[in-house]
């Protein structure tokens, strides 16, 4: 059986290879991107055989079993999110080839691959300190990509992310140091087994440090103030990466550590999710810049996912996983559509543009319907499951904010499909990639039972943390 270590190892190898290729073939280096993610998808498909049966696949270094080694663990939950990440990375790489990779491509391509390396490794790692290392890889590559175009807004957004992310990483590292002091180990499963050795007051302090540290990448309040400026300032191709792929690493890491290592913090996650959801959606309602609207929407969806995980029932956790998938695919299509449609992002700039460029505009519309949870889309079933899982006192506020979400997206769609277009641009190839994304959005509704089945298996490893601990310390059987 293939070890999970091959996935980050192959990404690291391709990142260095792309740099070497760029020295000799500067214009052809971008063609390596689809090859990279075709290979990683192939690896995931091959590794999934044992995991789909409910098992864990584990790889470790040094020839020793955990906790005496650094380990990477492929579980049903991580497999689900990794398939999402690498499928969207493959589609985005094709989109980049057609639209053009930001120059210099010799720097952009390695950064892109390193970003996905950081995301994938955070999802796979079973070691608390290595999660910090991979978090740094993700942060450095993200900052570089946000400011890649070297314009004022991009550099401002990158600087804000750098400052907030640096503070967040430091807080997380402090939490890891405290846990190591009391347990003498860094392995997630081993710390989870020994967490009772940490005094209760210190456990709560560590929990707050971890929520603050990983909350930056998970885009939850109050650690997400960098998001609108970063999304607006970055090139839209980079924003597509951040919204649909990169943000999922923070969500996964936060959920993994709280559920598996600490076995606590769900109530705080729930309350922060509610605050994030309410504030973000209200900010989106009053915002006029499309990229900032979609940024606030992404923050709101992150909050909604945290609400689902915070409720801490089998149905709600499964809904949280599926919300991550629905949001990622929908935002991939939405940001891709906006990038194809226009170079300007005010409401007036998109007036009537849907009539001039129907394929990307209708792609945006269908992705929006899925995100909002309209019938016949996977978002409908996911939000329905979440509503049935909500505590009674949360039902009315959440439904009211759903109405706010519908209101500001209706405003965008009405503007897009009415009046006379000021400008518009599109390429047939890019429209084809968007159509593939739309097909995935629609197809998710038809394969919902299969995705739900895998998410239910992922739910078990979170609800019953002893299952993860036993499987990892028992050799991944």
Coordinates of C-alpha atoms in Angstrom, one line a residue:
X1 CA 0.0 0.0 0.0
X2 CA 1.3 3.5 -0.9
X3 CA 2.3 5.6 2.1
X4 CA 0.6 9.0 2.6
X5 CA 4.1 10.5 2.8
X6 CA 4.3 10.2 -1.0
X7 CA 1.7 13.0 -1.4
X8 CA 3.6 15.9 0.3
X9 CA 6.9 14.4 -1.0
X10 CA 5.7 14.5 -4.6
X11 CA 4.5 18.1 -4.2
X12 CA 7.8 19.2 -2.6
X13 CA 9.7 17.5 -5.5
X14 CA 7.5 19.1 -8.1
X15 CA 8.0 22.5 -6.5
X16 CA 11.8 22.2 -6.8
X17 CA 11.5 20.7 -10.3
X18 CA 9.3 23.6 -11.4
X19 CA 12.0 26.0 -10.2
X20 CA 14.7 24.1 -12.2
X21 CA 12.5 23.9 -15.3
X22 CA 11.9 27.6 -15.1
X23 CA 15.6 28.3 -15.4
X24 CA 15.6 26.7 -18.8
X25 CA 12.0 27.1 -20.0
X26 CA 10.5 30.2 -18.5
X27 CA 7.5 30.2 -20.7
X28 CA 6.7 26.5 -20.4
X29 CA 7.0 26.1 -16.6
X30 CA 3.2 26.6 -16.1
X31 CA 2.5 23.4 -18.1
X32 CA 3.8 21.4 -15.1
X33 CA 0.8 22.4 -12.9
X34 CA -1.8 20.1 -14.5
X35 CA 0.7 17.2 -14.4
X36 CA 1.4 17.8 -10.7
X37 CA -2.2 17.5 -9.7
X38 CA -3.0 14.7 -12.1
X39 CA -0.3 12.8 -10.3
X40 CA -1.5 13.7 -6.8
X41 CA -5.1 12.8 -7.7
X42 CA -3.8 9.4 -9.0
X43 CA -2.1 8.9 -5.7
X44 CA -5.2 9.8 -3.7
X45 CA -7.3 7.4 -5.8
X46 CA -4.8 4.6 -5.2
X47 CA -4.6 5.3 -1.4
X48 CA -8.3 5.6 -1.0
X49 CA -9.0 1.9 -1.4
X50 CA -8.3 1.0 2.2
X51 CA -9.7 4.2 3.6
X52 CA -13.1 3.9 1.9
X53 CA -13.7 0.7 3.8
X54 CA -13.4 2.7 7.0
X55 CA -9.7 2.1 7.7
X56 CA -6.8 4.5 8.3
X57 CA -3.7 4.7 6.2
X58 CA -0.6 5.8 8.0
X59 CA 3.0 6.7 7.0
X60 CA 5.8 7.5 9.4
X61 CA 9.5 8.4 9.4
X62 CA 12.5 6.7 11.1
X63 CA 11.1 3.2 11.0
X64 CA 9.3 3.5 14.3
X65 CA 5.6 3.6 15.0
X66 CA 4.0 6.6 16.6
X67 CA 4.4 8.2 19.0
X68 CA 8.2 7.7 18.4
X69 CA 8.0 9.1 14.8
X70 CA 6.5 11.8 12.7
X71 CA 3.4 10.5 11.1
X72 CA 1.0 11.4 8.4
X73 CA -2.5 9.9 8.6
X74 CA -5.1 9.4 5.9
X75 CA -8.6 9.0 7.4
X76 CA -12.1 9.2 5.8
X77 CA -12.3 12.9 6.8
X78 CA -8.9 13.9 5.5
X79 CA -9.5 11.8 2.3
X80 CA -12.7 13.7 1.6
X81 CA -11.1 17.1 2.0
X82 CA -7.9 16.1 0.1
X83 CA -10.0 14.9 -2.9
X84 CA -11.7 18.3 -2.9
X85 CA -8.4 20.2 -2.6
X86 CA -6.6 18.4 -5.4
X87 CA -9.6 18.2 -7.8
X88 CA -10.0 22.0 -7.6
X89 CA -6.2 22.5 -7.8
X90 CA -6.2 20.5 -11.1
X91 CA -9.1 22.6 -12.5
X92 CA -7.5 25.8 -11.3
X93 CA -4.2 24.8 -13.0
X94 CA -6.0 24.4 -16.3
X95 CA -7.7 27.7 -15.8
X96 CA -4.4 29.3 -15.2
X97 CA -2.9 27.8 -18.4
X98 CA -5.8 29.2 -20.4
X99 CA -6.0 32.6 -18.8
X100 CA -2.3 33.0 -18.3
X101 CA -0.2 32.5 -15.2
X102 CA 0.8 35.7 -13.4
X103 CA 4.3 36.7 -14.3
X104 CA 7.0 35.8 -13.5
X105 CA 5.7 32.3 -13.9
X106 CA 9.0 30.9 -12.6
X107 CA 8.1 32.2 -9.2
X108 CA 4.4 31.8 -9.2
X109 CA 4.3 28.1 -10.1
X110 CA 6.6 27.0 -7.2
X111 CA 4.6 29.2 -4.8
X112 CA 1.3 27.7 -6.0
X113 CA 2.6 24.1 -5.5
X114 CA 4.1 25.0 -2.1
X115 CA 0.7 26.4 -1.1
X116 CA -1.0 23.2 -1.9
X117 CA 1.8 21.3 -0.1
X118 CA 1.0 23.3 3.0
X119 CA -2.7 22.6 2.7
X120 CA -2.3 18.9 2.1
X121 CA 0.3 18.4 4.9
X122 CA -1.9 20.2 7.5
X123 CA -4.7 17.8 6.6
X124 CA -2.5 14.8 6.8
X125 CA -0.2 15.5 9.7
X126 CA -0.6 13.6 13.0
X127 CA 2.0 15.7 14.8
X128 CA 1.3 19.0 16.5
X129 CA 4.7 20.6 15.8
X130 CA 4.7 19.6 12.2
X131 CA 1.2 21.2 11.9
X132 CA 3.0 24.4 12.9
X133 CA 5.7 23.9 10.3
X134 CA 3.2 23.2 7.5
X135 CA 1.2 26.2 8.7
X136 CA 4.3 28.4 8.2
X137 CA 4.7 27.0 4.7
X138 CA 1.1 27.8 3.9
X139 CA 1.4 31.3 5.4
X140 CA 4.6 32.2 3.6
X141 CA 3.4 31.0 0.2
X142 CA 0.0 32.7 0.7
X143 CA 1.5 36.0 1.7
X144 CA 3.8 35.8 -1.4
X145 CA 0.8 35.0 -3.7
X146 CA -1.4 37.8 -2.2
X147 CA 1.3 40.4 -2.9
X148 CA 2.5 38.8 -6.1
X149 CA 1.4 41.5 -8.5
X150 CA 3.2 44.1 -6.3
X151 CA 0.5 46.7 -6.4
X152 CA -0.7 48.7 -3.4
X153 CA -3.8 46.8 -2.5
X154 CA -2.1 43.4 -2.9
X155 CA 0.9 44.4 -0.7
X156 CA -1.5 45.9 1.9
X157 CA -3.6 42.7 2.0
X158 CA -0.5 40.6 2.2
X159 CA 1.0 42.7 5.0
X160 CA -2.2 42.4 7.1
X161 CA -2.3 38.7 6.6
X162 CA 1.4 38.4 7.5
X163 CA 1.0 40.3 10.7
X164 CA -2.2 38.5 11.9
X165 CA -0.9 35.2 10.7
X166 CA 2.4 35.7 12.5
X167 CA 0.6 36.4 15.7
X168 CA -1.7 33.4 15.2
X169 CA 1.2 31.0 14.5
X170 CA 3.0 32.2 17.6
X171 CA 0.0 31.6 19.8
X172 CA -0.4 28.1 18.3
X173 CA 3.3 27.4 18.9
X174 CA 2.9 28.5 22.6
X175 CA 0.0 26.0 22.9
X176 CA 2.1 23.2 21.5
X177 CA 5.0 24.0 23.9
X178 CA 2.6 23.9 26.9
X179 CA 1.2 20.6 25.8
X180 CA 4.7 19.2 25.3
X181 CA 5.7 20.3 28.8
X182 CA 2.9 18.4 30.4
X183 CA 2.6 15.3 28.2
X184 CA 6.2 14.9 26.9
X185 CA 4.9 14.2 23.3
X186 CA 3.9 16.0 20.2
X187 CA 2.0 13.2 18.5
X188 CA -1.7 14.2 18.3
X189 CA -3.0 10.8 19.2
X190 CA -0.6 10.4 22.1
X191 CA -1.3 13.9 23.4
X192 CA -5.0 13.1 23.1
X193 CA -4.5 10.0 25.2
X194 CA -2.5 11.9 27.9
X195 CA -4.5 15.2 27.9
X196 CA -5.8 14.4 31.4
X197 CA -2.2 15.0 32.6
X198 CA -2.6 18.7 31.8
X199 CA -4.3 20.7 34.6
X200 CA -7.8 21.8 33.8
X201 CA -7.1 25.5 33.9
X202 CA -4.1 25.1 31.6
X203 CA -6.1 22.9 29.2
X204 CA -8.6 25.8 28.8
X205 CA -5.8 28.3 28.2
X206 CA -4.3 26.0 25.6
X207 CA -7.7 25.6 24.0
X208 CA -8.0 29.4 23.6
X209 CA -4.5 29.7 22.2
X210 CA -5.3 27.0 19.6
X211 CA -8.6 28.6 18.6
X212 CA -6.8 31.9 18.2
X213 CA -3.9 30.5 16.4
X214 CA -5.7 28.3 13.9
X215 CA -8.7 30.7 13.7
X216 CA -6.7 33.0 11.5
X217 CA -6.5 30.4 8.7
X218 CA -10.0 29.1 9.5
X219 CA -11.3 32.7 8.9
X220 CA -13.4 32.9 12.1
X221 CA -14.1 36.0 14.1
X222 CA -12.2 37.9 15.5
X223 CA -9.2 36.6 13.7
X224 CA -10.4 37.1 10.1
X225 CA -10.1 40.9 9.7
X226 CA -7.4 40.4 7.1
X227 CA -9.6 38.4 4.7
X228 CA -11.5 41.2 2.8
X229 CA -8.3 43.2 2.1
X230 CA -6.4 40.1 1.1
X231 CA -9.1 38.8 -1.2
X232 CA -9.7 42.2 -2.8
X233 CA -6.0 43.0 -3.2
X234 CA -4.8 39.7 -4.6
X235 CA -5.1 38.8 -8.2
X236 CA -8.4 37.1 -8.7
X237 CA -6.7 33.9 -9.8
X238 CA -5.0 33.9 -6.4
X239 CA -8.3 34.8 -4.6
X240 CA -9.9 31.8 -6.2
X241 CA -7.1 29.6 -4.6
X242 CA -7.5 31.3 -1.2
X243 CA -11.3 31.0 -1.0
X244 CA -11.8 27.6 -2.4
X245 CA -8.7 25.7 -1.3
X246 CA -6.4 27.4 1.2
X247 CA -9.0 28.3 3.8
X248 CA -10.0 24.6 4.1
X249 CA -6.7 23.8 5.7
X250 CA -7.4 26.1 8.7
X251 CA -10.9 24.7 9.2
X252 CA -9.6 21.1 9.1
X253 CA -6.6 21.8 11.4
X254 CA -8.8 23.6 14.0
X255 CA -11.4 20.8 14.0
X256 CA -8.8 18.1 14.1
X257 CA -7.0 19.5 17.1
X258 CA -10.1 20.4 19.1
X259 CA -11.9 17.2 18.6
X260 CA -9.0 14.7 18.5
X261 CA -6.4 16.2 20.8
X262 CA -8.3 18.3 23.3
X263 CA -11.7 16.7 23.1
X264 CA -13.1 20.2 24.1
X265 CA -13.9 23.6 22.8
X266 CA -17.0 22.8 20.8
X267 CA -19.2 25.3 22.7
X268 CA -16.7 28.1 22.0
X269 CA -16.5 27.0 18.4
X270 CA -20.3 27.2 18.2
X271 CA -20.5 30.7 19.6
X272 CA -17.6 32.0 17.5
X273 CA -19.2 30.5 14.5
X274 CA -22.5 32.3 15.2
X275 CA -20.8 35.6 15.7
X276 CA -18.7 35.1 12.5
X277 CA -21.8 34.1 10.5
X278 CA -23.9 37.1 11.6
X279 CA -21.2 39.8 11.3
X280 CA -19.8 38.6 8.0
X281 CA -23.2 38.3 6.3
X282 CA -24.3 41.7 7.5
X283 CA -21.0 43.2 6.3
X284 CA -21.5 41.6 2.9
X285 CA -24.9 43.2 2.7
X286 CA -23.5 46.7 3.0
X287 CA -20.5 46.2 0.7
X288 CA -20.4 47.2 -2.9
X289 CA -17.1 45.7 -4.2
X290 CA -17.8 42.2 -5.5
X291 CA -14.6 40.6 -4.3
X292 CA -15.1 42.0 -0.8
X293 CA -18.7 40.7 -0.9
X294 CA -17.5 37.2 -1.8
X295 CA -14.8 37.5 0.9
X296 CA -17.4 38.3 3.6
X297 CA -19.5 35.5 2.2
X298 CA -16.6 33.1 2.6
X299 CA -16.1 34.3 6.2
X300 CA -19.8 33.7 6.8
X301 CA -19.7 30.2 5.3
X302 CA -16.7 29.4 7.5
X303 CA -18.7 30.6 10.5
X304 CA -21.6 28.4 9.4
X305 CA -19.3 25.4 9.1
X306 CA -18.0 26.1 12.6
X307 CA -21.6 26.2 13.9
X308 CA -22.1 22.8 12.5
X309 CA -19.0 21.3 14.0
X310 CA -19.7 23.1 17.3
X311 CA -23.1 21.5 17.7
X312 CA -21.2 18.3 17.9
X313 CA -23.7 15.7 16.8
X314 CA -23.3 13.1 14.0
X315 CA -25.7 14.9 11.7
X316 CA -24.2 18.4 12.3
X317 CA -20.6 17.3 11.9
X318 CA -21.4 15.6 8.6
X319 CA -23.2 18.8 7.6
X320 CA -20.1 20.8 8.5
X321 CA -17.9 18.6 6.2
X322 CA -20.4 19.0 3.4
X323 CA -20.6 22.7 3.9
X324 CA -16.9 22.9 3.3
X325 CA -17.2 21.0 0.1
X326 CA -20.2 23.0 -1.2
X327 CA -18.5 26.3 -0.3
X328 CA -15.2 25.4 -1.9
X329 CA -16.8 24.3 -5.3
X330 CA -19.2 27.2 -5.4
X331 CA -16.6 29.8 -4.6
X332 CA -14.2 28.2 -7.2
X333 CA -16.9 28.8 -9.9
X334 CA -17.9 32.2 -8.6
X335 CA -14.5 33.8 -8.4
X336 CA -13.5 32.1 -11.7
X337 CA -16.6 33.6 -13.3
X338 CA -15.9 37.1 -12.0
X339 CA -12.2 36.8 -13.1
X340 CA -13.4 35.9 -16.7
X341 CA -16.2 38.5 -16.8
X342 CA -14.4 41.7 -15.7
X343 CA -11.3 43.5 -14.4
X344 CA -13.4 45.8 -12.3
X345 CA -15.4 44.8 -9.2
X346 CA -17.9 47.5 -8.3
X347 CA -21.6 46.8 -8.7
X348 CA -21.8 49.4 -11.5
X349 CA -19.0 47.6 -13.3
X350 CA -20.9 44.4 -13.6
X351 CA -24.2 46.0 -14.7
X352 CA -25.7 44.0 -17.6
X353 CA -22.5 42.0 -18.0
X354 CA -24.4 38.7 -17.8
X355 CA -26.2 39.4 -21.0
X356 CA -22.9 40.1 -22.8
X357 CA -21.0 37.0 -21.5
X358 CA -23.7 34.5 -20.7
X359 CA -21.5 31.4 -19.9
X360 CA -19.5 32.8 -17.0
X361 CA -22.6 34.7 -15.8
X362 CA -24.8 31.7 -15.7
X363 CA -22.0 29.7 -14.1
X364 CA -21.9 32.3 -11.3
X365 CA -25.7 32.1 -11.0
X366 CA -25.8 28.3 -10.6
X367 CA -22.9 28.3 -8.1
X368 CA -24.7 31.0 -6.1
X369 CA -27.9 28.8 -6.0
X370 CA -25.9 25.9 -4.7
X371 CA -24.2 28.1 -2.1
X372 CA -27.5 29.5 -0.9
X373 CA -29.1 26.1 -0.6
X374 CA -31.7 26.1 -3.3
X375 CA -33.5 22.8 -4.1
X376 CA -31.9 20.4 -6.5
X377 CA -28.4 21.5 -5.4
X378 CA -26.2 19.8 -2.7
X379 CA -26.4 23.0 -0.7
X380 CA -30.1 22.4 -0.1
X381 CA -29.6 19.0 1.5
X382 CA -26.6 20.3 3.5
X383 CA -28.4 23.3 4.9
X384 CA -31.6 21.2 5.6
X385 CA -29.5 18.8 7.7
X386 CA -27.9 21.7 9.5
X387 CA -31.3 23.3 10.3
X388 CA -32.6 20.1 11.8
X389 CA -29.4 19.9 13.9
X390 CA -29.6 23.5 15.2
X391 CA -30.4 24.2 18.9
X392 CA -33.8 25.8 19.2
X393 CA -32.4 29.2 20.2
X394 CA -30.2 29.4 17.1
X395 CA -32.9 28.5 14.6
X396 CA -34.5 32.0 14.1
X397 CA -31.1 33.9 14.0
X398 CA -29.6 31.5 11.4
X399 CA -32.7 31.6 9.2
X400 CA -32.7 35.4 9.3
X401 CA -29.1 35.6 8.3
X402 CA -29.9 33.1 5.5
X403 CA -32.4 35.7 4.3
X404 CA -29.7 38.4 4.4
X405 CA -27.4 36.1 2.3
X406 CA -30.2 35.7 -0.3
X407 CA -30.7 39.5 -0.3
X408 CA -27.2 40.5 -1.2
X409 CA -26.7 37.8 -3.8
X410 CA -30.0 38.7 -5.4
X411 CA -28.7 42.3 -5.7
X412 CA -25.6 41.0 -7.5
X413 CA -27.5 38.8 -9.8
X414 CA -30.1 41.5 -10.6
X415 CA -27.3 43.9 -11.5
X416 CA -25.5 41.3 -13.5
X417 CA -28.5 40.4 -15.7
X418 CA -30.1 43.9 -16.1
X419 CA -29.2 47.0 -17.9
X420 CA -26.5 47.7 -20.5
X421 CA -23.0 46.3 -20.0
X422 CA -20.2 48.8 -19.7
X423 CA -17.6 46.2 -20.5
X424 CA -17.1 42.5 -20.7
X425 CA -14.5 40.0 -21.6
X426 CA -14.4 36.2 -21.9
X427 CA -12.4 33.4 -23.4
X428 CA -13.9 30.2 -24.7
X429 CA -11.3 28.1 -23.0
X430 CA -11.9 29.6 -19.6
X431 CA -15.7 29.3 -20.1
X432 CA -15.1 25.6 -20.7
X433 CA -13.3 25.2 -17.4
X434 CA -16.1 27.1 -15.6
X435 CA -18.6 24.7 -17.2
X436 CA -16.6 21.8 -15.7
X437 CA -16.9 23.5 -12.4
X438 CA -20.7 23.9 -12.9
X439 CA -21.0 20.3 -13.8
X440 CA -19.3 19.4 -10.5
X441 CA -21.7 21.8 -8.7
X442 CA -24.7 20.0 -10.2
X443 CA -23.2 16.5 -10.0
X444 CA -22.6 16.9 -6.3
X445 CA -26.4 16.8 -5.8
X446 CA -26.6 13.4 -7.6
X447 CA -23.6 11.9 -5.7
X448 CA -24.7 13.3 -2.4
X449 CA -25.5 9.9 -0.9
X450 CA -21.9 8.7 -1.6
X451 CA -20.3 11.9 -0.3
X452 CA -22.6 11.7 2.8
X453 CA -21.5 8.1 3.4
X454 CA -17.8 9.1 3.4
X455 CA -18.6 12.1 5.6
X456 CA -20.4 9.8 8.1
X457 CA -17.2 7.7 8.4
X458 CA -15.3 10.9 9.0
X459 CA -17.8 11.9 11.6
X460 CA -17.0 8.7 13.6
X461 CA -13.3 9.7 13.9
X462 CA -14.3 13.1 15.4
X463 CA -17.1 12.0 17.7
X464 CA -15.2 9.0 19.0
X465 CA -11.7 10.4 19.4
X466 CA -10.6 7.1 20.9
X467 CA -11.0 5.5 17.5
X468 CA -8.4 7.9 16.0
X469 CA -6.1 7.4 18.9
X470 CA -6.3 3.6 18.8
X471 CA -5.9 3.4 15.0
X472 CA -2.8 5.7 15.0
X473 CA -1.0 4.3 18.1
X474 CA -2.0 0.8 17.0
X475 CA -0.2 1.2 13.7
X476 CA -2.9 2.6 11.5
X477 CA -4.8 -0.7 11.1

